[in-house]
mmCIF file with all atom_site columns, C-alpha atoms in Angstrom:
data_model
loop_
_atom_site.group_PDB
_atom_site.id
_atom_site.type_symbol
_atom_site.label_atom_id
_atom_site.label_alt_id
_atom_site.label_comp_id
_atom_site.label_asym_id
_atom_site.label_entity_id
_atom_site.label_seq_id
_atom_site.pdbx_PDB_ins_code
_atom_site.Cartn_x
_atom_site.Cartn_y
_atom_site.Cartn_z
_atom_site.occupancy
_atom_site.B_iso_or_equiv
_atom_site.pdbx_formal_charge
_atom_site.auth_seq_id
_atom_site.auth_comp_id
_atom_site.auth_asym_id
_atom_site.auth_atom_id
_atom_site.pdbx_PDB_model_num
ATOM 1   C CA . SER A 1 1   ? 129.394 179.933 112.057 1.00 73.00 ? 1   SER A CA 1
ATOM 2   C CA . SER A 1 2   ? 125.847 178.749 111.481 1.00 71.00 ? 2   SER A CA 1
ATOM 3   C CA . MET A 1 3   ? 126.320 178.371 107.732 1.00 77.00 ? 3   MET A CA 1
ATOM 4   C CA . GLU A 1 4   ? 129.452 176.231 108.134 1.00 83.00 ? 4   GLU A CA 1
ATOM 5   C CA . TYR A 1 5   ? 127.600 173.970 110.572 1.00 75.00 ? 5   TYR A CA 1
ATOM 6   C CA . LEU A 1 6   ? 124.624 173.650 108.233 1.00 73.00 ? 6   LEU A CA 1
ATOM 7   C CA . LEU A 1 7   ? 126.779 172.876 105.194 1.00 81.00 ? 7   LEU A CA 1
ATOM 8   C CA . SER A 1 8   ? 129.071 170.363 106.909 1.00 85.00 ? 8   SER A CA 1
ATOM 9   C CA . LYS A 1 9   ? 126.225 168.570 108.701 1.00 80.00 ? 9   LYS A CA 1
ATOM 10  C CA . SER A 1 10  ? 124.172 168.328 105.488 1.00 78.00 ? 10  SER A CA 1
ATOM 11  C CA . LEU A 1 11  ? 127.094 167.007 103.432 1.00 85.00 ? 11  LEU A CA 1
ATOM 12  C CA . ALA A 1 12  ? 127.967 164.462 106.107 1.00 88.00 ? 12  ALA A CA 1
ATOM 13  C CA . GLU A 1 13  ? 124.436 163.078 106.286 1.00 84.00 ? 13  GLU A CA 1
ATOM 14  C CA . ILE A 1 14  ? 123.518 162.984 102.572 1.00 83.00 ? 14  ILE A CA 1
ATOM 15  C CA . PRO A 1 15  ? 124.914 159.450 101.999 1.00 87.00 ? 15  PRO A CA 1
ATOM 16  C CA . LEU A 1 16  ? 123.089 157.922 104.967 1.00 88.00 ? 16  LEU A CA 1
ATOM 17  C CA . ASP A 1 17  ? 119.840 159.758 104.138 1.00 86.00 ? 17  ASP A CA 1
ATOM 18  C CA . SER A 1 18  ? 120.103 158.493 100.564 1.00 86.00 ? 18  SER A CA 1
ATOM 19  C CA . VAL A 1 19  ? 120.594 154.891 101.714 1.00 90.00 ? 19  VAL A CA 1
ATOM 20  C CA . PHE A 1 20  ? 117.476 155.048 103.885 1.00 90.00 ? 20  PHE A CA 1
ATOM 21  C CA . ALA A 1 21  ? 115.527 156.644 101.016 1.00 89.00 ? 21  ALA A CA 1
ATOM 22  C CA . ALA A 1 22  ? 116.650 153.820 98.709  1.00 91.00 ? 22  ALA A CA 1
ATOM 23  C CA . ILE A 1 23  ? 115.589 151.154 101.199 1.00 94.00 ? 23  ILE A CA 1
ATOM 24  C CA . PHE A 1 24  ? 112.224 152.818 101.785 1.00 92.00 ? 24  PHE A CA 1
ATOM 25  C CA . THR A 1 25  ? 111.487 153.308 98.092  1.00 91.00 ? 25  THR A CA 1
ATOM 26  C CA . SER A 1 26  ? 112.531 149.732 97.288  1.00 92.00 ? 26  SER A CA 1
ATOM 27  C CA . VAL A 1 27  ? 110.014 148.408 99.794  1.00 94.00 ? 27  VAL A CA 1
ATOM 28  C CA . LEU A 1 28  ? 107.374 150.919 98.677  1.00 91.00 ? 28  LEU A CA 1
ATOM 29  C CA . LYS A 1 29  ? 107.788 150.039 95.004  1.00 90.00 ? 29  LYS A CA 1
ATOM 30  C CA . ALA A 1 30  ? 107.785 146.284 95.658  1.00 91.00 ? 30  ALA A CA 1
ATOM 31  C CA . THR A 1 31  ? 104.684 146.346 97.839  1.00 93.00 ? 31  THR A CA 1
ATOM 32  C CA . SER A 1 32  ? 102.539 148.994 96.163  1.00 90.00 ? 32  SER A CA 1
ATOM 33  C CA . GLY A 1 33  ? 103.004 148.356 92.443  1.00 84.00 ? 33  GLY A CA 1
ATOM 34  C CA . ILE A 1 34  ? 103.374 152.026 91.548  1.00 87.00 ? 34  ILE A CA 1
ATOM 35  C CA . ARG A 1 35  ? 104.474 152.786 87.988  1.00 87.00 ? 35  ARG A CA 1
ATOM 36  C CA . ILE A 1 36  ? 107.112 155.442 88.696  1.00 89.00 ? 36  ILE A CA 1
ATOM 37  C CA . GLY A 1 37  ? 110.687 154.311 88.085  1.00 88.00 ? 37  GLY A CA 1
ATOM 38  C CA . TRP A 1 38  ? 112.835 153.358 91.049  1.00 90.00 ? 38  TRP A CA 1
ATOM 39  C CA . LYS A 1 39  ? 115.474 156.005 90.258  1.00 90.00 ? 39  LYS A CA 1
ATOM 40  C CA . GLU A 1 40  ? 112.900 158.807 90.054  1.00 89.00 ? 40  GLU A CA 1
ATOM 41  C CA . LEU A 1 41  ? 111.159 157.695 93.233  1.00 89.00 ? 41  LEU A CA 1
ATOM 42  C CA . THR A 1 42  ? 114.412 157.276 95.161  1.00 90.00 ? 42  THR A CA 1
ATOM 43  C CA . GLY A 1 43  ? 115.755 160.597 93.914  1.00 89.00 ? 43  GLY A CA 1
ATOM 44  C CA . THR A 1 44  ? 112.587 162.403 94.930  1.00 89.00 ? 44  THR A CA 1
ATOM 45  C CA . PHE A 1 45  ? 112.571 160.881 98.417  1.00 88.00 ? 45  PHE A CA 1
ATOM 46  C CA . ALA A 1 46  ? 116.308 161.483 98.872  1.00 88.00 ? 46  ALA A CA 1
ATOM 47  C CA . LEU A 1 47  ? 115.943 165.159 97.914  1.00 87.00 ? 47  LEU A CA 1
ATOM 48  C CA . MET A 1 48  ? 112.938 165.554 100.206 1.00 86.00 ? 48  MET A CA 1
ATOM 49  C CA . THR A 1 49  ? 114.856 163.934 103.065 1.00 86.00 ? 49  THR A CA 1
ATOM 50  C CA . VAL A 1 50  ? 117.921 166.106 102.555 1.00 84.00 ? 50  VAL A CA 1
ATOM 51  C CA . SER A 1 51  ? 115.867 169.310 102.233 1.00 84.00 ? 51  SER A CA 1
ATOM 52  C CA . GLY A 1 52  ? 113.834 168.496 105.342 1.00 83.00 ? 52  GLY A CA 1
ATOM 53  C CA . ALA A 1 53  ? 116.961 167.648 107.318 1.00 83.00 ? 53  ALA A CA 1
ATOM 54  C CA . SER A 1 54  ? 118.676 170.815 106.091 1.00 81.00 ? 54  SER A CA 1
ATOM 55  C CA . LEU A 1 55  ? 115.701 172.883 107.215 1.00 85.00 ? 55  LEU A CA 1
ATOM 56  C CA . GLY A 1 56  ? 115.939 171.237 110.626 1.00 84.00 ? 56  GLY A CA 1
ATOM 57  C CA . PHE A 1 57  ? 119.683 171.913 110.779 1.00 82.00 ? 57  PHE A CA 1
ATOM 58  C CA . ALA A 1 58  ? 119.092 175.554 109.793 1.00 82.00 ? 58  ALA A CA 1
ATOM 59  C CA . ILE A 1 59  ? 116.524 175.999 112.555 1.00 87.00 ? 59  ILE A CA 1
ATOM 60  C CA . GLY A 1 60  ? 118.869 174.299 115.013 1.00 85.00 ? 60  GLY A CA 1
ATOM 61  C CA . SER A 1 61  ? 121.851 176.398 114.038 1.00 81.00 ? 61  SER A CA 1
ATOM 62  C CA . LEU A 1 62  ? 119.908 179.654 114.284 1.00 85.00 ? 62  LEU A CA 1
ATOM 63  C CA . SER A 1 63  ? 118.332 178.824 117.664 1.00 88.00 ? 63  SER A CA 1
ATOM 64  C CA . PRO A 1 64  ? 120.170 179.668 120.869 1.00 90.00 ? 64  PRO A CA 1
ATOM 65  C CA . THR A 1 65  ? 119.049 176.477 122.673 1.00 91.00 ? 65  THR A CA 1
ATOM 66  C CA . ALA A 1 66  ? 117.828 173.000 121.737 1.00 88.00 ? 66  ALA A CA 1
ATOM 67  C CA . GLU A 1 67  ? 114.488 173.660 123.443 1.00 92.00 ? 67  GLU A CA 1
ATOM 68  C CA . ILE A 1 68  ? 113.833 176.704 121.287 1.00 92.00 ? 68  ILE A CA 1
ATOM 69  C CA . ALA A 1 69  ? 114.850 174.780 118.166 1.00 90.00 ? 69  ALA A CA 1
ATOM 70  C CA . MET A 1 70  ? 112.410 171.971 118.993 1.00 89.00 ? 70  MET A CA 1
ATOM 71  C CA . SER A 1 71  ? 109.599 174.347 119.900 1.00 91.00 ? 71  SER A CA 1
ATOM 72  C CA . ALA A 1 72  ? 110.023 176.168 116.571 1.00 90.00 ? 72  ALA A CA 1
ATOM 73  C CA . GLY A 1 73  ? 111.066 173.289 114.311 1.00 88.00 ? 73  GLY A CA 1
ATOM 74  C CA . VAL A 1 74  ? 108.359 170.729 114.977 1.00 87.00 ? 74  VAL A CA 1
ATOM 75  C CA . PRO A 1 75  ? 105.378 173.068 114.371 1.00 90.00 ? 75  PRO A CA 1
ATOM 76  C CA . LEU A 1 76  ? 107.072 174.450 111.249 1.00 88.00 ? 76  LEU A CA 1
ATOM 77  C CA . MET A 1 77  ? 107.619 170.966 109.806 1.00 86.00 ? 77  MET A CA 1
ATOM 78  C CA . VAL A 1 78  ? 104.007 169.973 110.558 1.00 87.00 ? 78  VAL A CA 1
ATOM 79  C CA . LEU A 1 79  ? 102.801 173.169 108.894 1.00 87.00 ? 79  LEU A CA 1
ATOM 80  C CA . LEU A 1 80  ? 104.947 172.564 105.783 1.00 85.00 ? 80  LEU A CA 1
ATOM 81  C CA . MET A 1 81  ? 103.669 168.980 105.566 1.00 85.00 ? 81  MET A CA 1
ATOM 82  C CA . SER A 1 82  ? 100.064 170.163 105.884 1.00 83.00 ? 82  SER A CA 1
ATOM 83  C CA . VAL A 1 83  ? 100.256 172.793 103.159 1.00 82.00 ? 83  VAL A CA 1
ATOM 84  C CA . GLY A 1 84  ? 102.378 170.521 100.970 1.00 79.00 ? 84  GLY A CA 1
ATOM 85  C CA . VAL A 1 85  ? 99.555  168.061 100.362 1.00 78.00 ? 85  VAL A CA 1
ATOM 86  C CA . ILE A 1 86  ? 97.621  168.710 97.144  1.00 70.00 ? 86  ILE A CA 1
ATOM 87  C CA . ASN A 1 87  ? 94.304  170.306 98.184  1.00 67.00 ? 87  ASN A CA 1
ATOM 88  C CA . PRO A 1 88  ? 94.219  168.607 101.604 1.00 62.00 ? 88  PRO A CA 1
ATOM 89  C CA . SER A 1 89  ? 90.777  169.757 102.677 1.00 63.00 ? 89  SER A CA 1
ATOM 90  C CA . GLY A 1 90  ? 88.926  169.766 99.361  1.00 66.00 ? 90  GLY A CA 1
ATOM 91  C CA . VAL A 1 91  ? 89.073  173.544 99.053  1.00 69.00 ? 91  VAL A CA 1
ATOM 92  C CA . ASP A 1 92  ? 87.267  175.027 96.062  1.00 74.00 ? 92  ASP A CA 1
ATOM 93  C CA . PRO A 1 93  ? 90.037  175.580 93.470  1.00 72.00 ? 93  PRO A CA 1
ATOM 94  C CA . SER A 1 94  ? 88.198  178.557 91.957  1.00 80.00 ? 94  SER A CA 1
ATOM 95  C CA . GLU A 1 95  ? 88.862  180.571 95.127  1.00 81.00 ? 95  GLU A CA 1
ATOM 96  C CA . PRO A 1 96  ? 92.532  181.492 95.542  1.00 80.00 ? 96  PRO A CA 1
ATOM 97  C CA . PRO A 1 97  ? 94.063  180.592 98.924  1.00 79.00 ? 97  PRO A CA 1
ATOM 98  C CA . PRO A 1 98  ? 95.415  183.314 101.223 1.00 81.00 ? 98  PRO A CA 1
ATOM 99  C CA . ALA A 1 99  ? 98.868  184.656 100.336 1.00 86.00 ? 99  ALA A CA 1
ATOM 100 C CA . ILE A 1 100 ? 100.469 183.095 103.429 1.00 87.00 ? 100 ILE A CA 1
ATOM 101 C CA . VAL A 1 101 ? 99.284  179.616 102.382 1.00 82.00 ? 101 VAL A CA 1
ATOM 102 C CA . ASP A 1 102 ? 100.704 180.121 98.879  1.00 83.00 ? 102 ASP A CA 1
ATOM 103 C CA . THR A 1 103 ? 104.010 181.273 100.372 1.00 87.00 ? 103 THR A CA 1
ATOM 104 C CA . LEU A 1 104 ? 104.213 178.294 102.734 1.00 86.00 ? 104 LEU A CA 1
ATOM 105 C CA . LYS A 1 105 ? 103.329 175.915 99.903  1.00 85.00 ? 105 LYS A CA 1
ATOM 106 C CA . ALA A 1 106 ? 106.141 177.390 97.803  1.00 86.00 ? 106 ALA A CA 1
ATOM 107 C CA . LEU A 1 107 ? 108.574 176.748 100.688 1.00 85.00 ? 107 LEU A CA 1
ATOM 108 C CA . SER A 1 108 ? 107.385 173.208 101.432 1.00 87.00 ? 108 SER A CA 1
ATOM 109 C CA . PRO A 1 109 ? 109.686 170.397 100.245 1.00 86.00 ? 109 PRO A CA 1
ATOM 110 C CA . VAL A 1 110 ? 106.723 168.039 100.677 1.00 86.00 ? 110 VAL A CA 1
ATOM 111 C CA . ALA A 1 111 ? 104.716 169.911 98.024  1.00 86.00 ? 111 ALA A CA 1
ATOM 112 C CA . TYR A 1 112 ? 107.479 169.536 95.451  1.00 87.00 ? 112 TYR A CA 1
ATOM 113 C CA . ALA A 1 113 ? 107.963 165.844 96.277  1.00 87.00 ? 113 ALA A CA 1
ATOM 114 C CA . ILE A 1 114 ? 104.248 165.082 95.946  1.00 85.00 ? 114 ILE A CA 1
ATOM 115 C CA . LYS A 1 115 ? 104.040 166.917 92.622  1.00 86.00 ? 115 LYS A CA 1
ATOM 116 C CA . ALA A 1 116 ? 107.143 165.138 91.299  1.00 87.00 ? 116 ALA A CA 1
ATOM 117 C CA . VAL A 1 117 ? 105.826 161.700 92.240  1.00 86.00 ? 117 VAL A CA 1
ATOM 118 C CA . CYS A 1 118 ? 102.349 162.440 90.812  1.00 85.00 ? 118 CYS A CA 1
ATOM 119 C CA . ILE A 1 119 ? 103.731 163.744 87.542  1.00 85.00 ? 119 ILE A CA 1
ATOM 120 C CA . ALA A 1 120 ? 106.083 160.762 87.153  1.00 87.00 ? 120 ALA A CA 1
ATOM 121 C CA . GLU A 1 121 ? 103.413 158.246 88.172  1.00 85.00 ? 121 GLU A CA 1
ATOM 122 C CA . TYR A 1 122 ? 100.683 159.571 85.898  1.00 84.00 ? 122 TYR A CA 1
ATOM 123 C CA . ARG A 1 123 ? 102.812 160.657 82.918  1.00 82.00 ? 123 ARG A CA 1
ATOM 124 C CA . GLY A 1 124 ? 100.898 159.871 79.735  1.00 80.00 ? 124 GLY A CA 1
ATOM 125 C CA . ALA A 1 125 ? 97.738  158.856 81.588  1.00 78.00 ? 125 ALA A CA 1
ATOM 126 C CA . GLU A 1 126 ? 94.367  160.063 80.361  1.00 79.00 ? 126 GLU A CA 1
ATOM 127 C CA . PHE A 1 127 ? 91.526  160.701 82.764  1.00 72.00 ? 127 PHE A CA 1
ATOM 128 C CA . GLN A 1 128 ? 87.830  160.868 82.031  1.00 74.00 ? 128 GLN A CA 1
ATOM 129 C CA . ASP A 1 129 ? 86.221  164.144 83.050  1.00 69.00 ? 129 ASP A CA 1
ATOM 130 C CA . PRO A 1 130 ? 82.926  163.531 84.899  1.00 68.00 ? 130 PRO A CA 1
ATOM 131 C CA . SER A 1 131 ? 81.258  165.941 82.464  1.00 67.00 ? 131 SER A CA 1
ATOM 132 C CA . GLY A 1 132 ? 82.309  163.704 79.555  1.00 62.00 ? 132 GLY A CA 1
ATOM 133 C CA . GLY A 1 133 ? 85.483  165.301 78.158  1.00 57.00 ? 133 GLY A CA 1
ATOM 134 C CA . LYS A 1 134 ? 88.955  163.749 78.266  1.00 54.00 ? 134 LYS A CA 1
ATOM 135 C CA . ARG A 1 135 ? 91.679  165.561 80.120  1.00 54.00 ? 135 ARG A CA 1
ATOM 136 C CA . GLY A 1 136 ? 95.340  164.794 80.714  1.00 55.00 ? 136 GLY A CA 1
ATOM 137 C CA . ILE A 1 137 ? 97.142  165.008 84.014  1.00 54.00 ? 137 ILE A CA 1
ATOM 138 C CA . PHE A 1 138 ? 96.162  167.976 86.225  1.00 53.00 ? 138 PHE A CA 1
ATOM 139 C CA . GLY A 1 139 ? 93.461  169.094 83.802  1.00 52.00 ? 139 GLY A CA 1
ATOM 140 C CA . ARG A 1 140 ? 95.767  169.826 80.887  1.00 50.00 ? 140 ARG A CA 1
#
């Protein structure tokens, strides 16, 4: 069945995905000087990789042909990456986004990964508000 395929394929690929995430985050941490811990960064990237791959496997297992899976999967992944970025187009935060954008953002593994990395990177940091007041991370 589709669920058995998805589960077995995901479990089989988790170790390899995690190794590539560890290599990538090791290089990223060494070359960029970010403050987040290696374990947190690697864990975040590994989870994002596994969730993205699982979404691809789910689309593939539910599609009758590979062509249909590719024609549905690629645009969906691009859409989830686009809405996952924190305020990608400088939208006014006082105006709520459409419900479909909120729903897609809630489904995007990229959104959760970006938030996790930002929170870990800027934990304890204080930012100066342009109007003169101090605010913590994300305006809190």
